[in-house]
PDB file of C-alpha atoms in Angstrom:
ATOM      1  CA  GLY A   1      91.920  87.091  89.319  1.00  0.00           C
ATOM      2  CA  GLN A   2      94.428  87.522  92.106  1.00  0.00           C
ATOM      3  CA  GLN A   3      97.200  90.052  91.602  1.00  0.00           C
ATOM      4  CA  LEU A   4     100.757  90.382  92.754  1.00  0.00           C
ATOM      5  CA  ASN A   5     102.538  93.702  93.174  1.00  0.00           C
ATOM      6  CA  GLN A   6     106.151  93.297  92.104  1.00  0.00           C
ATOM      7  CA  SER A   7     108.688  96.065  92.628  1.00  0.00           C
ATOM      8  CA  PRO A   8     110.693  97.736  91.421  1.00  0.00           C
ATOM      9  CA  GLN A   9     109.520  97.640  87.812  1.00  0.00           C
ATOM     10  CA  SER A  10     113.090  98.115  86.591  1.00  0.00           C
ATOM     11  CA  MET A  11     116.592  98.476  87.990  1.00  0.00           C
ATOM     12  CA  PHE A  12     119.813  99.811  86.501  1.00  0.00           C
ATOM     13  CA  ILE A  13     122.881  98.813  88.503  1.00  0.00           C
ATOM     14  CA  GLN A  14     126.644  98.561  88.222  1.00  0.00           C
ATOM     15  CA  GLU A  15     128.320  95.193  88.013  1.00  0.00           C
ATOM     16  CA  GLY A  16     129.188  93.993  91.500  1.00  0.00           C
ATOM     17  CA  GLU A  17     126.255  95.659  93.237  1.00  0.00           C
ATOM     18  CA  ASP A  18     123.637  93.761  95.193  1.00  0.00           C
ATOM     19  CA  VAL A  19     120.009  93.719  94.037  1.00  0.00           C
ATOM     20  CA  SER A  20     116.773  93.332  95.942  1.00  0.00           C
ATOM     21  CA  MET A  21     113.246  92.948  94.581  1.00  0.00           C
ATOM     22  CA  ASN A  22     109.981  91.895  96.167  1.00  0.00           C
ATOM     23  CA  CYS A  23     106.423  90.792  95.601  1.00  0.00           C
ATOM     24  CA  THR A  24     103.382  91.422  97.742  1.00  0.00           C
ATOM     25  CA  SER A  25      99.825  90.197  97.640  1.00  0.00           C
ATOM     26  CA  SER A  26      96.589  90.872  99.463  1.00  0.00           C
ATOM     27  CA  SER A  27      95.957  87.120  99.481  1.00  0.00           C
ATOM     28  CA  ILE A  28      97.713  84.313 101.308  1.00  0.00           C
ATOM     29  CA  PHE A  29      99.671  81.825  99.227  1.00  0.00           C
ATOM     30  CA  ASN A  30     101.256  78.513 100.159  1.00  0.00           C
ATOM     31  CA  THR A  31     104.082  78.697  97.639  1.00  0.00           C
ATOM     32  CA  TRP A  32     106.267  81.420  96.166  1.00  0.00           C
ATOM     33  CA  LEU A  33     108.559  80.877  93.202  1.00  0.00           C
ATOM     34  CA  TRP A  34     111.021  83.102  91.378  1.00  0.00           C
ATOM     35  CA  TYR A  35     111.773  82.821  87.657  1.00  0.00           C
ATOM     36  CA  LYS A  36     114.160  84.603  85.302  1.00  0.00           C
ATOM     37  CA  GLN A  37     113.351  85.274  81.654  1.00  0.00           C
ATOM     38  CA  ASP A  38     115.887  86.167  78.982  1.00  0.00           C
ATOM     39  CA  PRO A  39     114.586  88.186  76.011  1.00  0.00           C
ATOM     40  CA  GLY A  40     112.496  86.081  73.652  1.00  0.00           C
ATOM     41  CA  GLU A  41     112.803  82.941  75.769  1.00  0.00           C
ATOM     42  CA  GLY A  42     110.713  81.090  78.316  1.00  0.00           C
ATOM     43  CA  PRO A  43     111.197  81.725  82.050  1.00  0.00           C
ATOM     44  CA  VAL A  44     113.552  79.500  84.015  1.00  0.00           C
ATOM     45  CA  LEU A  45     112.908  78.566  87.634  1.00  0.00           C
ATOM     46  CA  LEU A  46     115.421  80.060  90.066  1.00  0.00           C
ATOM     47  CA  ILE A  47     114.096  79.302  93.541  1.00  0.00           C
ATOM     48  CA  ALA A  48     110.977  77.643  94.988  1.00  0.00           C
ATOM     49  CA  LEU A  49     109.685  78.370  98.501  1.00  0.00           C
ATOM     50  CA  TYR A  50     107.122  76.183 100.230  1.00  0.00           C
ATOM     51  CA  LYS A  51     107.103  77.212 103.884  1.00  0.00           C
ATOM     52  CA  ALA A  52     106.345  80.559 105.523  1.00  0.00           C
ATOM     53  CA  GLY A  53     109.549  82.106 106.840  1.00  0.00           C
ATOM     54  CA  GLU A  54     111.709  79.880 104.645  1.00  0.00           C
ATOM     55  CA  LEU A  55     114.977  81.403 103.431  1.00  0.00           C
ATOM     56  CA  THR A  56     116.583  79.610 100.482  1.00  0.00           C
ATOM     57  CA  SER A  57     119.760  80.260  98.521  1.00  0.00           C
ATOM     58  CA  ASN A  58     120.860  79.253  95.047  1.00  0.00           C
ATOM     59  CA  GLY A  59     124.391  80.478  94.461  1.00  0.00           C
ATOM     60  CA  ARG A  60     124.321  84.280  94.569  1.00  0.00           C
ATOM     61  CA  LEU A  61     120.523  84.292  94.808  1.00  0.00           C
ATOM     62  CA  THR A  62     118.615  84.297  98.075  1.00  0.00           C
ATOM     63  CA  ALA A  63     114.840  84.301  98.421  1.00  0.00           C
ATOM     64  CA  GLN A  64     112.511  84.402 101.396  1.00  0.00           C
ATOM     65  CA  PHE A  65     108.880  83.399 101.875  1.00  0.00           C
ATOM     66  CA  GLY A  66     107.282  86.066 104.082  1.00  0.00           C
ATOM     67  CA  ILE A  67     105.987  84.997 107.480  1.00  0.00           C
ATOM     68  CA  THR A  68     102.531  86.395 106.669  1.00  0.00           C
ATOM     69  CA  ARG A  69     102.476  84.281 103.468  1.00  0.00           C
ATOM     70  CA  LYS A  70     101.598  87.445 101.536  1.00  0.00           C
ATOM     71  CA  ASP A  71     105.039  88.406 100.294  1.00  0.00           C
ATOM     72  CA  SER A  72     108.431  87.246  99.126  1.00  0.00           C
ATOM     73  CA  PHE A  73     111.723  88.855  98.216  1.00  0.00           C
ATOM     74  CA  LEU A  74     114.657  87.940  96.006  1.00  0.00           C
ATOM     75  CA  ASN A  75     118.206  89.181  96.522  1.00  0.00           C
ATOM     76  CA  ILE A  76     121.059  88.878  94.050  1.00  0.00           C
ATOM     77  CA  SER A  77     124.524  89.496  95.433  1.00  0.00           C
ATOM     78  CA  ALA A  78     127.527  90.750  93.488  1.00  0.00           C
ATOM     79  CA  SER A  79     125.673  91.129  90.192  1.00  0.00           C
ATOM     80  CA  ILE A  80     127.311  90.161  86.908  1.00  0.00           C
ATOM     81  CA  PRO A  81     126.357  91.023  83.311  1.00  0.00           C
ATOM     82  CA  SER A  82     124.603  87.685  82.737  1.00  0.00           C
ATOM     83  CA  ASP A  83     122.110  88.559  85.498  1.00  0.00           C
ATOM     84  CA  VAL A  84     120.420  90.837  82.958  1.00  0.00           C
ATOM     85  CA  GLY A  85     116.833  89.809  82.306  1.00  0.00           C
ATOM     86  CA  ILE A  86     113.318  89.950  83.686  1.00  0.00           C
ATOM     87  CA  TYR A  87     112.656  88.427  87.081  1.00  0.00           C
ATOM     88  CA  PHE A  88     109.147  87.222  87.886  1.00  0.00           C
ATOM     89  CA  CYS A  89     107.614  86.176  91.146  1.00  0.00           C
ATOM     90  CA  CYS A  90     104.901  83.536  91.025  1.00  0.00           C
ATOM     91  CA  ALA A  91     102.567  82.690  93.874  1.00  0.00           C
ATOM     92  CA  GLY A  92     100.411  79.620  94.147  1.00  0.00           C
ATOM     93  CA  LYS A  93      99.772  77.628  90.991  1.00  0.00           C
ATOM     94  CA  SER A  94     100.124  80.336  88.378  1.00  0.00           C
ATOM     95  CA  THR A  95      99.731  83.929  89.595  1.00  0.00           C
ATOM     96  CA  PHE A  96     102.623  85.954  88.214  1.00  0.00           C
ATOM     97  CA  GLY A  97     103.877  89.452  88.998  1.00  0.00           C
ATOM     98  CA  ASP A  98     104.569  91.884  86.157  1.00  0.00           C
ATOM     99  CA  GLY A  99     108.319  91.402  86.475  1.00  0.00           C
ATOM    100  CA  THR A 100     111.415  93.382  87.412  1.00  0.00           C
ATOM    101  CA  THR A 101     113.695  94.215  84.485  1.00  0.00           C
ATOM    102  CA  LEU A 102     117.328  94.182  85.556  1.00  0.00           C
ATOM    103  CA  THR A 103     120.066  95.947  83.617  1.00  0.00           C
ATOM    104  CA  VAL A 104     123.675  95.498  84.730  1.00  0.00           C
ATOM    105  CA  LYS A 105     126.305  97.957  83.518  1.00  0.00           C
ATOM    106  CA  PRO A 106     129.802  96.486  83.261  1.00  0.00           C
TER     107      PRO A 106
ATOM    108  CA  ASP B   1     117.390  65.633  76.384  1.00  0.00           C
ATOM    109  CA  GLY B   2     114.158  66.177  78.325  1.00  0.00           C
ATOM    110  CA  GLY B   3     112.269  69.366  77.817  1.00  0.00           C
ATOM    111  CA  ILE B   4     109.419  71.270  76.260  1.00  0.00           C
ATOM    112  CA  THR B   5     109.296  72.233  72.616  1.00  0.00           C
ATOM    113  CA  GLN B   6     107.077  74.835  71.022  1.00  0.00           C
ATOM    114  CA  SER B   7     106.788  75.378  67.323  1.00  0.00           C
ATOM    115  CA  PRO B   8     107.087  77.486  65.402  1.00  0.00           C
ATOM    116  CA  LYS B   9     109.109  80.248  67.099  1.00  0.00           C
ATOM    117  CA  TYR B  10     107.452  82.942  64.968  1.00  0.00           C
ATOM    118  CA  LEU B  11     103.991  82.736  63.406  1.00  0.00           C
ATOM    119  CA  PHE B  12     102.201  85.216  61.193  1.00  0.00           C
ATOM    120  CA  ARG B  13      98.495  85.072  60.386  1.00  0.00           C
ATOM    121  CA  LYS B  14      95.836  87.199  58.819  1.00  0.00           C
ATOM    122  CA  GLU B  15      92.984  88.455  60.950  1.00  0.00           C
ATOM    123  CA  GLY B  16      90.000  86.112  60.940  1.00  0.00           C
ATOM    124  CA  GLN B  17      92.042  82.920  60.684  1.00  0.00           C
ATOM    125  CA  ASN B  18      92.310  80.308  63.410  1.00  0.00           C
ATOM    126  CA  VAL B  19      95.840  79.219  64.264  1.00  0.00           C
ATOM    127  CA  THR B  20      97.143  76.315  66.336  1.00  0.00           C
ATOM    128  CA  LEU B  21     100.301  76.525  68.430  1.00  0.00           C
ATOM    129  CA  SER B  22     102.149  73.330  69.207  1.00  0.00           C
ATOM    130  CA  CYS B  23     103.489  72.268  72.628  1.00  0.00           C
ATOM    131  CA  GLU B  24     105.188  68.934  73.290  1.00  0.00           C
ATOM    132  CA  GLN B  25     106.949  67.692  76.435  1.00  0.00           C
ATOM    133  CA  ASN B  26     108.993  64.566  77.137  1.00  0.00           C
ATOM    134  CA  LEU B  27     109.357  65.139  80.864  1.00  0.00           C
ATOM    135  CA  ASN B  28     106.528  62.717  81.691  1.00  0.00           C
ATOM    136  CA  HIS B  29     104.741  65.586  83.435  1.00  0.00           C
ATOM    137  CA  ASP B  30     101.051  65.300  84.192  1.00  0.00           C
ATOM    138  CA  ALA B  31     100.183  69.010  84.174  1.00  0.00           C
ATOM    139  CA  MET B  32     100.537  71.424  81.257  1.00  0.00           C
ATOM    140  CA  TYR B  33      99.770  75.124  80.942  1.00  0.00           C
ATOM    141  CA  TRP B  34      99.386  77.877  78.359  1.00  0.00           C
ATOM    142  CA  TYR B  35     100.236  81.492  79.119  1.00  0.00           C
ATOM    143  CA  ARG B  36     100.041  84.714  77.204  1.00  0.00           C
ATOM    144  CA  GLN B  37     102.654  87.445  77.693  1.00  0.00           C
ATOM    145  CA  ASP B  38     102.267  91.012  76.459  1.00  0.00           C
ATOM    146  CA  PRO B  39     105.106  93.587  76.502  1.00  0.00           C
ATOM    147  CA  GLY B  40     105.901  94.842  79.997  1.00  0.00           C
ATOM    148  CA  GLN B  41     103.474  92.445  81.598  1.00  0.00           C
ATOM    149  CA  GLY B  42     103.613  89.195  83.469  1.00  0.00           C
ATOM    150  CA  LEU B  43     102.258  85.860  82.363  1.00  0.00           C
ATOM    151  CA  ARG B  44      98.513  85.360  82.235  1.00  0.00           C
ATOM    152  CA  LEU B  45      97.068  81.855  82.377  1.00  0.00           C
ATOM    153  CA  ILE B  46      94.923  80.840  79.403  1.00  0.00           C
ATOM    154  CA  TYR B  47      94.243  77.140  80.036  1.00  0.00           C
ATOM    155  CA  TYR B  48      95.732  74.335  82.067  1.00  0.00           C
ATOM    156  CA  SER B  49      95.407  70.572  82.119  1.00  0.00           C
ATOM    157  CA  GLN B  50      96.087  68.322  85.088  1.00  0.00           C
ATOM    158  CA  ILE B  51      95.594  65.062  83.240  1.00  0.00           C
ATOM    159  CA  VAL B  52      94.888  63.668  79.791  1.00  0.00           C
ATOM    160  CA  ASN B  53      91.409  64.448  78.430  1.00  0.00           C
ATOM    161  CA  ASP B  54      90.809  67.100  81.064  1.00  0.00           C
ATOM    162  CA  PHE B  55      91.493  70.849  81.054  1.00  0.00           C
ATOM    163  CA  GLN B  56      90.306  73.987  82.820  1.00  0.00           C
ATOM    164  CA  LYS B  57      89.991  77.623  81.830  1.00  0.00           C
ATOM    165  CA  GLY B  58      92.464  80.086  83.221  1.00  0.00           C
ATOM    166  CA  ASP B  59      92.033  83.818  83.655  1.00  0.00           C
ATOM    167  CA  ILE B  60      91.829  84.745  79.969  1.00  0.00           C
ATOM    168  CA  ALA B  61      90.373  81.716  78.131  1.00  0.00           C
ATOM    169  CA  GLU B  62      87.973  83.630  75.883  1.00  0.00           C
ATOM    170  CA  GLY B  63      88.869  83.213  72.210  1.00  0.00           C
ATOM    171  CA  TYR B  64      91.154  80.220  72.837  1.00  0.00           C
ATOM    172  CA  SER B  65      90.651  76.458  72.823  1.00  0.00           C
ATOM    173  CA  VAL B  66      92.836  73.491  73.797  1.00  0.00           C
ATOM    174  CA  SER B  67      92.889  69.716  73.706  1.00  0.00           C
ATOM    175  CA  ARG B  68      94.815  67.115  75.722  1.00  0.00           C
ATOM    176  CA  GLU B  69      94.526  63.817  73.896  1.00  0.00           C
ATOM    177  CA  LYS B  70      98.056  62.688  74.795  1.00  0.00           C
ATOM    178  CA  LYS B  71     100.112  63.249  77.912  1.00  0.00           C
ATOM    179  CA  GLU B  72     102.943  64.727  75.864  1.00  0.00           C
ATOM    180  CA  SER B  73     100.938  67.231  73.852  1.00  0.00           C
ATOM    181  CA  PHE B  74      98.806  70.282  74.668  1.00  0.00           C
ATOM    182  CA  PRO B  75      98.061  72.332  71.524  1.00  0.00           C
ATOM    183  CA  LEU B  76      96.475  75.769  71.776  1.00  0.00           C
ATOM    184  CA  THR B  77      94.161  77.158  69.094  1.00  0.00           C
ATOM    185  CA  VAL B  78      93.822  80.909  68.856  1.00  0.00           C
ATOM    186  CA  THR B  79      90.448  81.460  67.256  1.00  0.00           C
ATOM    187  CA  SER B  80      89.164  84.389  65.261  1.00  0.00           C
ATOM    188  CA  ALA B  81      87.066  85.295  68.303  1.00  0.00           C
ATOM    189  CA  GLN B  82      90.193  86.403  70.183  1.00  0.00           C
ATOM    190  CA  LYS B  83      90.083  90.196  69.830  1.00  0.00           C
ATOM    191  CA  ASN B  84      93.780  90.896  70.306  1.00  0.00           C
ATOM    192  CA  PRO B  85      95.730  87.727  69.480  1.00  0.00           C
ATOM    193  CA  THR B  86      99.160  89.236  68.799  1.00  0.00           C
ATOM    194  CA  ALA B  87     101.333  88.191  71.766  1.00  0.00           C
ATOM    195  CA  PHE B  88     104.085  85.886  73.003  1.00  0.00           C
ATOM    196  CA  TYR B  89     102.653  82.489  73.963  1.00  0.00           C
ATOM    197  CA  LEU B  90     104.369  80.249  76.483  1.00  0.00           C
ATOM    198  CA  CYS B  91     103.682  76.617  77.250  1.00  0.00           C
ATOM    199  CA  ALA B  92     104.777  75.009  80.520  1.00  0.00           C
ATOM    200  CA  SER B  93     104.539  71.710  82.326  1.00  0.00           C
ATOM    201  CA  SER B  94     104.877  70.501  85.892  1.00  0.00           C
ATOM    202  CA  ALA B  95     105.053  67.095  87.531  1.00  0.00           C
ATOM    203  CA  GLY B  96     101.635  67.762  89.023  1.00  0.00           C
ATOM    204  CA  ILE B  97      99.571  70.613  90.324  1.00  0.00           C
ATOM    205  CA  LEU B  98     101.661  70.230  93.487  1.00  0.00           C
ATOM    206  CA  PRO B  99     104.547  71.035  93.395  1.00  0.00           C
ATOM    207  CA  TYR B 100     104.010  74.121  91.249  1.00  0.00           C
ATOM    208  CA  GLU B 101     107.476  74.201  89.748  1.00  0.00           C
ATOM    209  CA  GLN B 102     106.859  74.778  86.079  1.00  0.00           C
ATOM    210  CA  TYR B 103     109.220  74.206  83.182  1.00  0.00           C
ATOM    211  CA  PHE B 104     108.672  76.492  80.227  1.00  0.00           C
ATOM    212  CA  GLY B 105     109.130  76.076  76.509  1.00  0.00           C
ATOM    213  CA  PRO B 106     110.908  78.703  74.376  1.00  0.00           C
ATOM    214  CA  GLY B 107     107.657  80.399  73.367  1.00  0.00           C
ATOM    215  CA  THR B 108     105.881  81.250  70.108  1.00  0.00           C
ATOM    216  CA  ARG B 109     105.529  84.856  68.999  1.00  0.00           C
ATOM    217  CA  LEU B 110     102.237  85.210  67.130  1.00  0.00           C
ATOM    218  CA  THR B 111     101.577  88.254  64.961  1.00  0.00           C
ATOM    219  CA  VAL B 112      98.123  88.746  63.491  1.00  0.00           C
ATOM    220  CA  THR B 113      97.596  91.518  60.939  1.00  0.00           C
TER     221      THR B 113
END
């Protein structure tokens, strides 16, 4: 099946720092979504992107749908301890990246 | 409260036994999905259903079976043919195939020994 390359695999940051992660694909997709998963729980949708070039914010989160339709990034500003978790990109109907594990040190 | 429920949260089975995982939604969503998650990996699609009495194989359907007799329910059976069944299983639903925004249940952790 199609694959997404999500990076970085993990991040260790101090509280208050900004975070950036991205996903790339060799295929074109018409939608990009970002989810967050807490340990032992199901993922929760953070942001959905439906148009190439679209930049969307949700509180401290900002995500962009790449103009080539082959990539997307997610930024988290001023991180807080509850941002800890695994962040997944998802392209198209159900192609998921392997996740970025975020650890925030108080 | 609208949402997706999966039961049980933890399930233990002996090798060679079939086991059925439950997934129920009261969101009135047409589409439902089953994913498998292994440690350090993303979600891999097992089966999905766009409408009652219809379902399609995902990327890793071998050793699994599903049914969609009711809009609210999409049970997954892990058969003895699945070579490595121990994993975290997630069920999701969406209003349709478009948009793709999926709502996930809390997951079932299956351990087969």
